[in-house]
Amino acid sequence: MTVSLPQSVLFCCDHNAVRSPMAEGMMKRFYGTECYVQSAGVHNDIEIDGFAVAVCAELGIELARHRARSFDEMNNWGDDLSAFDLIVALSPASQRHALELTRLYHLKVEYWPVLDPTGLGETREAKLQAYRLTRDQIRERMLARFGPATVEGEDGA
């Protein structure tokens, strides 16, 4: 079975600080410019999470310059959600919000249940393990949904 990449994907979660930036970074790393990728949150009240930056750096994915953005902010900038082929919601709140925003469009919204690692773990290493688990859940879902990485030298591992 051949898997074709959508032309554009929007990943979303609650704050665009952990899960959706991880997914955006991995999608860009694994599939290059074959697909336009963005991410957003229901809110953008916090900046990128340092643990998310650290565990993605382990895969060679740079997130430190990510700036959190919300659906409302995207709309204010003129980004048209109907222009995306697929929205992937990584949290229940973002799924509800995406479905509400796209109810007038013929647009596919998928929900990938992914662990929210914030607040898990007592020690730094335990926190990193929780974030790695989230990162790996996203990577597994992404590779299962879109197929093997197409960027030379990338195997998604």
PDB file of N, CA, C and O in Angstrom, residues 2 6 14 18 24 49-51 59 71 76 78 84-85 95 97 100 105 107 111 114 126 137 140 145 157:
ATOM      1  N   THR A   2       0.651   2.132  -0.938  1.00  0.00           N
ATOM      2  CA  THR A   2       1.402   3.368  -1.028  1.00  0.00           C
ATOM      3  C   THR A   2       0.698   4.451  -0.219  1.00  0.00           C
ATOM      4  O   THR A   2      -0.503   4.648  -0.351  1.00  0.00           O
ATOM      5  N   PRO A   6      -0.153  14.324   2.523  1.00  0.00           N
ATOM      6  CA  PRO A   6      -0.998  15.465   2.186  1.00  0.00           C
ATOM      7  C   PRO A   6      -0.095  16.630   1.785  1.00  0.00           C
ATOM      8  O   PRO A   6       1.092  16.647   2.104  1.00  0.00           O
ATOM      9  N   ASP A  14      -2.854  21.912  23.097  1.00  0.00           N
ATOM     10  CA  ASP A  14      -3.432  22.921  23.979  1.00  0.00           C
ATOM     11  C   ASP A  14      -2.715  24.278  23.921  1.00  0.00           C
ATOM     12  O   ASP A  14      -3.356  25.310  23.815  1.00  0.00           O
ATOM     13  N   VAL A  18       4.504  21.946  23.481  1.00  0.00           N
ATOM     14  CA  VAL A  18       5.128  20.640  23.668  1.00  0.00           C
ATOM     15  C   VAL A  18       4.798  19.725  22.486  1.00  0.00           C
ATOM     16  O   VAL A  18       5.631  19.492  21.611  1.00  0.00           O
ATOM     17  N   GLU A  24       5.413  19.080  14.509  1.00  0.00           N
ATOM     18  CA  GLU A  24       5.814  19.940  13.388  1.00  0.00           C
ATOM     19  C   GLU A  24       7.279  19.717  13.045  1.00  0.00           C
ATOM     20  O   GLU A  24       7.647  19.528  11.881  1.00  0.00           O
ATOM     21  N   ASP A  49       8.533  24.526  25.496  1.00  0.00           N
ATOM     22  CA  ASP A  49       8.978  23.849  26.708  1.00  0.00           C
ATOM     23  C   ASP A  49      10.417  23.346  26.519  1.00  0.00           C
ATOM     24  O   ASP A  49      10.730  22.709  25.516  1.00  0.00           O
ATOM     25  N   GLY A  50      11.256  23.624  27.496  1.00  0.00           N
ATOM     26  CA  GLY A  50      12.662  23.241  27.417  1.00  0.00           C
ATOM     27  C   GLY A  50      12.887  21.740  27.328  1.00  0.00           C
ATOM     28  O   GLY A  50      13.827  21.286  26.668  1.00  0.00           O
ATOM     29  N   PHE A  51      12.047  20.953  27.972  1.00  0.00           N
ATOM     30  CA  PHE A  51      12.187  19.499  27.879  1.00  0.00           C
ATOM     31  C   PHE A  51      11.836  19.013  26.472  1.00  0.00           C
ATOM     32  O   PHE A  51      12.459  18.088  25.951  1.00  0.00           O
ATOM     33  N   LEU A  59      17.124  13.845  18.468  1.00  0.00           N
ATOM     34  CA  LEU A  59      16.884  13.334  17.109  1.00  0.00           C
ATOM     35  C   LEU A  59      17.395  14.303  16.037  1.00  0.00           C
ATOM     36  O   LEU A  59      17.130  14.117  14.855  1.00  0.00           O
ATOM     37  N   PHE A  71      -4.710  29.265  17.335  1.00  0.00           N
ATOM     38  CA  PHE A  71      -5.619  29.313  16.189  1.00  0.00           C
ATOM     39  C   PHE A  71      -6.041  30.752  15.915  1.00  0.00           C
ATOM     40  O   PHE A  71      -6.073  31.187  14.761  1.00  0.00           O
ATOM     41  N   ASN A  76      -5.755  35.815  12.729  1.00  0.00           N
ATOM     42  CA  ASN A  76      -5.437  37.252  12.671  1.00  0.00           C
ATOM     43  C   ASN A  76      -4.331  37.545  11.658  1.00  0.00           C
ATOM     44  O   ASN A  76      -4.294  38.627  11.078  1.00  0.00           O
ATOM     45  N   GLY A  78      -4.022  35.975   8.926  1.00  0.00           N
ATOM     46  CA  GLY A  78      -4.537  35.680   7.595  1.00  0.00           C
ATOM     47  C   GLY A  78      -4.348  34.245   7.152  1.00  0.00           C
ATOM     48  O   GLY A  78      -4.620  33.910   5.998  1.00  0.00           O
ATOM     49  N   PHE A  84      -5.536  23.964   4.707  1.00  0.00           N
ATOM     50  CA  PHE A  84      -4.828  22.756   5.111  1.00  0.00           C
ATOM     51  C   PHE A  84      -5.599  21.534   4.640  1.00  0.00           C
ATOM     52  O   PHE A  84      -6.822  21.503   4.675  1.00  0.00           O
ATOM     53  N   ASP A  85      -4.869  20.506   4.210  1.00  0.00           N
ATOM     54  CA  ASP A  85      -5.493  19.247   3.816  1.00  0.00           C
ATOM     55  C   ASP A  85      -5.884  18.423   5.031  1.00  0.00           C
ATOM     56  O   ASP A  85      -6.835  17.643   4.980  1.00  0.00           O
ATOM     57  N   GLN A  95      -8.756  19.044  19.526  1.00  0.00           N
ATOM     58  CA  GLN A  95      -9.643  18.357  18.591  1.00  0.00           C
ATOM     59  C   GLN A  95     -11.003  19.060  18.544  1.00  0.00           C
ATOM     60  O   GLN A  95     -11.534  19.333  17.466  1.00  0.00           O
ATOM     61  N   HIS A  97     -11.680  22.128  19.342  1.00  0.00           N
ATOM     62  CA  HIS A  97     -11.504  23.458  18.748  1.00  0.00           C
ATOM     63  C   HIS A  97     -11.355  23.356  17.229  1.00  0.00           C
ATOM     64  O   HIS A  97     -11.962  24.135  16.488  1.00  0.00           O
ATOM     65  N   GLU A 100     -14.689  22.570  15.636  1.00  0.00           N
ATOM     66  CA  GLU A 100     -15.554  23.752  15.653  1.00  0.00           C
ATOM     67  C   GLU A 100     -15.139  24.743  14.559  1.00  0.00           C
ATOM     68  O   GLU A 100     -15.980  25.271  13.836  1.00  0.00           O
ATOM     69  N   TYR A 105     -16.006  23.682   6.578  1.00  0.00           N
ATOM     70  CA  TYR A 105     -15.074  23.297   5.522  1.00  0.00           C
ATOM     71  C   TYR A 105     -15.083  21.784   5.338  1.00  0.00           C
ATOM     72  O   TYR A 105     -15.324  21.041   6.285  1.00  0.00           O
ATOM     73  N   LEU A 107     -12.772  19.382   5.459  1.00  0.00           N
ATOM     74  CA  LEU A 107     -11.396  19.268   5.929  1.00  0.00           C
ATOM     75  C   LEU A 107     -11.311  18.119   6.915  1.00  0.00           C
ATOM     76  O   LEU A 107     -12.157  17.980   7.795  1.00  0.00           O
ATOM     77  N   TYR A 111      -7.586  12.734  15.268  1.00  0.00           N
ATOM     78  CA  TYR A 111      -7.162  12.826  16.664  1.00  0.00           C
ATOM     79  C   TYR A 111      -6.154  11.720  16.947  1.00  0.00           C
ATOM     80  O   TYR A 111      -6.445  10.548  16.728  1.00  0.00           O
ATOM     81  N   VAL A 114      -2.141  11.379  22.452  1.00  0.00           N
ATOM     82  CA  VAL A 114      -0.727  11.408  22.818  1.00  0.00           C
ATOM     83  C   VAL A 114      -0.605  11.923  24.252  1.00  0.00           C
ATOM     84  O   VAL A 114      -1.270  12.891  24.628  1.00  0.00           O
ATOM     85  N   ALA A 126      13.507  11.724  35.073  1.00  0.00           N
ATOM     86  CA  ALA A 126      12.143  11.189  34.980  1.00  0.00           C
ATOM     87  C   ALA A 126      11.287  12.070  34.063  1.00  0.00           C
ATOM     88  O   ALA A 126      10.471  11.560  33.282  1.00  0.00           O
ATOM     89  N   GLN A 137       5.742   8.472  20.861  1.00  0.00           N
ATOM     90  CA  GLN A 137       4.352   8.211  20.469  1.00  0.00           C
ATOM     91  C   GLN A 137       4.011   8.989  19.191  1.00  0.00           C
ATOM     92  O   GLN A 137       3.397   8.444  18.274  1.00  0.00           O
ATOM     93  N   GLU A 140       5.899   7.403  16.175  1.00  0.00           N
ATOM     94  CA  GLU A 140       5.285   6.150  15.738  1.00  0.00           C
ATOM     95  C   GLU A 140       3.995   6.398  14.965  1.00  0.00           C
ATOM     96  O   GLU A 140       3.763   5.779  13.923  1.00  0.00           O
ATOM     97  N   ARG A 145       1.186   6.697   9.852  1.00  0.00           N
ATOM     98  CA  ARG A 145       0.203   7.433   9.049  1.00  0.00           C
ATOM     99  C   ARG A 145       0.753   7.868   7.694  1.00  0.00           C
ATOM    100  O   ARG A 145       0.074   7.791   6.679  1.00  0.00           O
ATOM    101  N   ALA A 157      14.295   7.228  13.508  1.00  0.00           N
ATOM    102  CA  ALA A 157      14.756   6.677  14.789  1.00  0.00           C
ATOM    103  C   ALA A 157      15.689   7.636  15.489  1.00  0.00           C
ATOM    104  O   ALA A 157      16.195   8.537  14.937  1.00  0.00           O
TER     105      ALA A 157
END
